[in-house]
Tab-separated table of C-alpha atoms in Angstrom:
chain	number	residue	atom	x	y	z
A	561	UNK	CA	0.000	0.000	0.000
A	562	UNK	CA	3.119	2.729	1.085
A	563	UNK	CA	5.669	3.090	-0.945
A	564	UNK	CA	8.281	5.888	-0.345
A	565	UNK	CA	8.789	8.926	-1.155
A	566	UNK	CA	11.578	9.995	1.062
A	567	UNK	CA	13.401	12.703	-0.918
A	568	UNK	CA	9.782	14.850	-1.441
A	569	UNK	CA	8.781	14.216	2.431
A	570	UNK	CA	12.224	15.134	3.277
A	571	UNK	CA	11.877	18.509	1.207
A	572	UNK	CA	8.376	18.916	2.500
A	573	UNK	CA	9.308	18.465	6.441
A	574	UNK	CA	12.793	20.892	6.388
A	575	UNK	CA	11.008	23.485	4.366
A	576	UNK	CA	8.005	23.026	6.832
A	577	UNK	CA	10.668	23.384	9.556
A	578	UNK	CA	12.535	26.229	8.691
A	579	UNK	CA	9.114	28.186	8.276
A	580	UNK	CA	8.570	27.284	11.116
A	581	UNK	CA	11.423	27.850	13.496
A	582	UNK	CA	12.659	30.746	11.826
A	583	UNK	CA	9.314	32.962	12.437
A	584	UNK	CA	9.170	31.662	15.661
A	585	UNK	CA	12.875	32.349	16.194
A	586	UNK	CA	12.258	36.132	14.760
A	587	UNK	CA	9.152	36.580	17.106
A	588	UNK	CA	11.244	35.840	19.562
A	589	UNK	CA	14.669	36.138	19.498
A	590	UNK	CA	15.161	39.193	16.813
A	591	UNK	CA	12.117	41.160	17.837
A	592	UNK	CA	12.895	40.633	21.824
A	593	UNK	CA	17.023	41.366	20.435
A	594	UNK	CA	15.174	44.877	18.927
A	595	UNK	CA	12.869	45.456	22.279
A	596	UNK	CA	16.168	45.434	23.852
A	597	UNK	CA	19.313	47.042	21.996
A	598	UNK	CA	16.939	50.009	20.553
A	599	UNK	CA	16.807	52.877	22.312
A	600	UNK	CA	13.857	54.607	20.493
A	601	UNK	CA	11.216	53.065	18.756
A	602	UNK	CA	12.883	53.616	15.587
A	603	UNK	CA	16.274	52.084	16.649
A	604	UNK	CA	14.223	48.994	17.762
A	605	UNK	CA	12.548	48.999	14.259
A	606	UNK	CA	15.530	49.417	11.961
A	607	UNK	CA	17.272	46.588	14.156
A	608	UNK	CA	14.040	44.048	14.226
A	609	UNK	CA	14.530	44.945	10.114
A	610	UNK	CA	18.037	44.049	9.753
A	611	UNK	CA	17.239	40.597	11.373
A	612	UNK	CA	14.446	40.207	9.548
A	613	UNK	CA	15.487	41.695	5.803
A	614	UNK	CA	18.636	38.815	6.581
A	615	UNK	CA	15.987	36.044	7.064
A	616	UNK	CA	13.429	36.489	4.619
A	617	UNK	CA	15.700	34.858	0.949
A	618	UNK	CA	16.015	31.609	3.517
A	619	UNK	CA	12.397	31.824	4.237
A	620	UNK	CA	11.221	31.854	0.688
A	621	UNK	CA	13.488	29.384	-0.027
A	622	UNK	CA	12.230	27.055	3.048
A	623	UNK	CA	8.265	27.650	1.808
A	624	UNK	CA	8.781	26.981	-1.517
A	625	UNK	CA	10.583	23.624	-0.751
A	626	UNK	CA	7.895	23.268	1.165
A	627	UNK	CA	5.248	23.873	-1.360
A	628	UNK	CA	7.254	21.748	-4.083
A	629	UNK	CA	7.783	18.640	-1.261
A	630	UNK	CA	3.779	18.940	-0.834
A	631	UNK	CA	2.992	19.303	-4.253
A	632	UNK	CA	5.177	15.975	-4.629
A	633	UNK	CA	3.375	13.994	-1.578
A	634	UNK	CA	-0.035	15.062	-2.595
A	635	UNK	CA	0.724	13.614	-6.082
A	636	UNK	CA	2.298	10.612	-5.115
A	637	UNK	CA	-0.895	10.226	-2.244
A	638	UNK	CA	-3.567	11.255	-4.475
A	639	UNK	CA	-5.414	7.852	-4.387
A	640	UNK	CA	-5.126	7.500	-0.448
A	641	UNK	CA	-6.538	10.676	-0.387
A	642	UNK	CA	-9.707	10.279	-2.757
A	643	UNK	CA	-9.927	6.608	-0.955
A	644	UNK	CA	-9.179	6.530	2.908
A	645	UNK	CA	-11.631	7.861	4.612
A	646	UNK	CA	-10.669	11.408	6.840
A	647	UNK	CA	-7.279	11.455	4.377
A	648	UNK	CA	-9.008	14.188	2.329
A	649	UNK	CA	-10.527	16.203	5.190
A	650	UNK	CA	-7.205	16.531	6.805
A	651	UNK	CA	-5.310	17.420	3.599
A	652	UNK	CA	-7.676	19.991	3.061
A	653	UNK	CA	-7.207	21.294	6.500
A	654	UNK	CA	-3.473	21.153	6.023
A	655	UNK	CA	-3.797	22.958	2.602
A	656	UNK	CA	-6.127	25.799	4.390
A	657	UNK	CA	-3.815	26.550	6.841
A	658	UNK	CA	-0.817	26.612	4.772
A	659	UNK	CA	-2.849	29.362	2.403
A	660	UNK	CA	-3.042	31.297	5.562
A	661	UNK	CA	0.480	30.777	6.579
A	662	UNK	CA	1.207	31.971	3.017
A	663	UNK	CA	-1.257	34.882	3.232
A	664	UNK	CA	0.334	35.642	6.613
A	665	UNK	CA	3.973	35.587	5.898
A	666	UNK	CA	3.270	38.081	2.508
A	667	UNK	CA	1.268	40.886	4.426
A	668	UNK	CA	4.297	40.622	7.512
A	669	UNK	CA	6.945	41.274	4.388
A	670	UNK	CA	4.747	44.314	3.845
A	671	UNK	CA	4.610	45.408	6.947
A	672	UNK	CA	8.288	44.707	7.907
A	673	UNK	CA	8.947	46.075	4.692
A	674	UNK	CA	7.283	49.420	5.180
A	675	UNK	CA	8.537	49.649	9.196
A	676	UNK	CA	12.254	49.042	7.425
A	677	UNK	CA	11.698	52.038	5.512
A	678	UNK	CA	10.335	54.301	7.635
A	679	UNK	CA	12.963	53.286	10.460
A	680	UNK	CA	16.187	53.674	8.381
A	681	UNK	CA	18.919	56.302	7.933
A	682	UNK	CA	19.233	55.454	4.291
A	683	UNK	CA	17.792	59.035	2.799
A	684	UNK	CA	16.449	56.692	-0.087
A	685	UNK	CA	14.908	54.873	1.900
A	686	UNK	CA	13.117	57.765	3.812
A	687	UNK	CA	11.812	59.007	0.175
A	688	UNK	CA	10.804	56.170	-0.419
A	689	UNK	CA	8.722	55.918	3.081
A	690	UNK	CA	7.380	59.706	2.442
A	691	UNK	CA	5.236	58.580	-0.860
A	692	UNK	CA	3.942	55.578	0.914
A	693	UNK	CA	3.630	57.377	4.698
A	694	UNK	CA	3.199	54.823	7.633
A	695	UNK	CA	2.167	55.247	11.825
A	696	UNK	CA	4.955	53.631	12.211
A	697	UNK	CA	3.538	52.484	16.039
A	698	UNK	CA	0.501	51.133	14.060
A	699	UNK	CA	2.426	49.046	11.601
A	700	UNK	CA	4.848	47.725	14.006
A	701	UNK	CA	1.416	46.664	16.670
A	702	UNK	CA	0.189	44.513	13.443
A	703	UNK	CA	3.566	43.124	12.309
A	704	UNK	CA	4.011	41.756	15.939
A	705	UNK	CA	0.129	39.984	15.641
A	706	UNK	CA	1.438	39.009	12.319
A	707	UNK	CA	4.703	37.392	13.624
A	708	UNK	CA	2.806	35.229	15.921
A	709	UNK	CA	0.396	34.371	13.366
A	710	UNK	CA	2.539	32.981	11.957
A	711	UNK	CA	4.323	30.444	13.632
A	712	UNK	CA	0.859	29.113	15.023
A	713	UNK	CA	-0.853	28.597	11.685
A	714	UNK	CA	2.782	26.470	10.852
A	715	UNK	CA	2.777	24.938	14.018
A	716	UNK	CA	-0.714	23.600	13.597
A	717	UNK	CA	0.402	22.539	9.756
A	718	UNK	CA	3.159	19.998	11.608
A	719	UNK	CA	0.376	18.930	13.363
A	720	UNK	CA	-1.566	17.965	10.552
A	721	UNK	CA	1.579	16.919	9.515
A	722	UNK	CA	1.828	14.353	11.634
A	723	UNK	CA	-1.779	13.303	11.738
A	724	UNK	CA	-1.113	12.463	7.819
A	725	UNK	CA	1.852	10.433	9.297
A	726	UNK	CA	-0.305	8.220	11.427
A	727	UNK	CA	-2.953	8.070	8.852
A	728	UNK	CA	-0.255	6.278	6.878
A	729	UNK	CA	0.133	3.442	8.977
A	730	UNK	CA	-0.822	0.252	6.821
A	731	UNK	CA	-3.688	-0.481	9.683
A	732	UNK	CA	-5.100	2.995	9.315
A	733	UNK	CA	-5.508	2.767	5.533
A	734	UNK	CA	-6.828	-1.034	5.545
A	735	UNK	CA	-9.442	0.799	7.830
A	736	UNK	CA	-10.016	3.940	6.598
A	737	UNK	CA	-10.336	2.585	3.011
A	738	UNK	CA	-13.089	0.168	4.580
A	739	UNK	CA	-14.878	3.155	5.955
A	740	UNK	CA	-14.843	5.153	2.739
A	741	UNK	CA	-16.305	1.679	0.812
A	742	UNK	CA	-18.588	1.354	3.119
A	743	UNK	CA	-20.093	4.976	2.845
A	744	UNK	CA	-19.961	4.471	-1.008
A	745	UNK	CA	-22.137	1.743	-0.731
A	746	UNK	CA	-25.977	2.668	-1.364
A	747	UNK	CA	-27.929	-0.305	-0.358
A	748	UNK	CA	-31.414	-0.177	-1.276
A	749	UNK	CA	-33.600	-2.113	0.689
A	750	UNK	CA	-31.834	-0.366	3.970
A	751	UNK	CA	-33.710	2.877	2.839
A	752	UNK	CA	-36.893	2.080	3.001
């Protein structure tokens, strides 16, 4: 029934895991870094930035692994997923939540992005800022719900990940493809 597909779960898990660990890292470790070594709330932004700007090529790298390693498993799982029964509801789940991870992580760049220029001492940068003006308190109040966001909507997606894990197991497909048969069955004289 399994066969293996260890290169595209591999792919899948340490893109998964750097998405992961690295906003939770940032929520923690470079914004806390920032709430400490800035002296204004400027200072704190342009340093939170620099951490940030640093992290986000690895990031994109680490969710598009991700997306390509679940692009991969879905493919290679598509039948268990159209035949064991709860396979599909949980894949959708999974998929959901990594939308809103994705959603997530793009309106933070914006945010960070727009806090980065409004907190530097690059003059460009502050031109650039003027034409697009920011309360910089405001933006940094929804980057920080944002930062958190995210590392709980990919925290849950491990979860999931590991429910699909378990749901694997050659018991749990025996009887989840069993349940699924037996809900495709229409038996006609039960009806009545």
């Amino acid at each position: 029934m399994s066969e293996r597909n260890t290169v595209i779960r591999s792919i899948h898990d340490l893109g998964l895991a750097a998405w992961f660990g690295g906003s939770l890292m940032g929520a923690v470790g470079v914004n806390g870094a920032a709430m400490s070594e800035g002296v204004s709330e400027t200072d704190q932004g342009r340093i939170a930035s620099a951490g940030w700007a640093k992290w986000t090529p690895v990031n994109a790298v680490a969710i598009g692994l991700h997306l390509m390693g679940g692009t991969g498993l879905l493919s290679a799982n598509a039948a268990r997923v159209h035949t064991q029964q709860g396979v599909a509801a949980s894949t959708l789940a999974k998929a959901l939540l990594t939308g809103a991870a994705l959603a997530a992580t793009a309106y933070s760049r914006v945010l960070g992005k727009k806090v980065e220029l409004a907190s530097s001492n690059d003059p460009e940068d502050l031109d650039k800022a003027a034409h697009h003006p920011v309360d910089l308190h405001q933006a940094r109040k929804h980057l920080t719900i944002m930062q958190w966001t995210i590392p709980a909507l990919t925290g849950a997606v491990v979860v999931l990940n590991a429910l699909h894990g378990e749901q694997q197991r050659p018991l749990q497909q025996k009887v989840g493809m069993l349940q699924r048969a037996a809900t495709q069955v229409h038996v006609p004289y039960l009806n009545h």
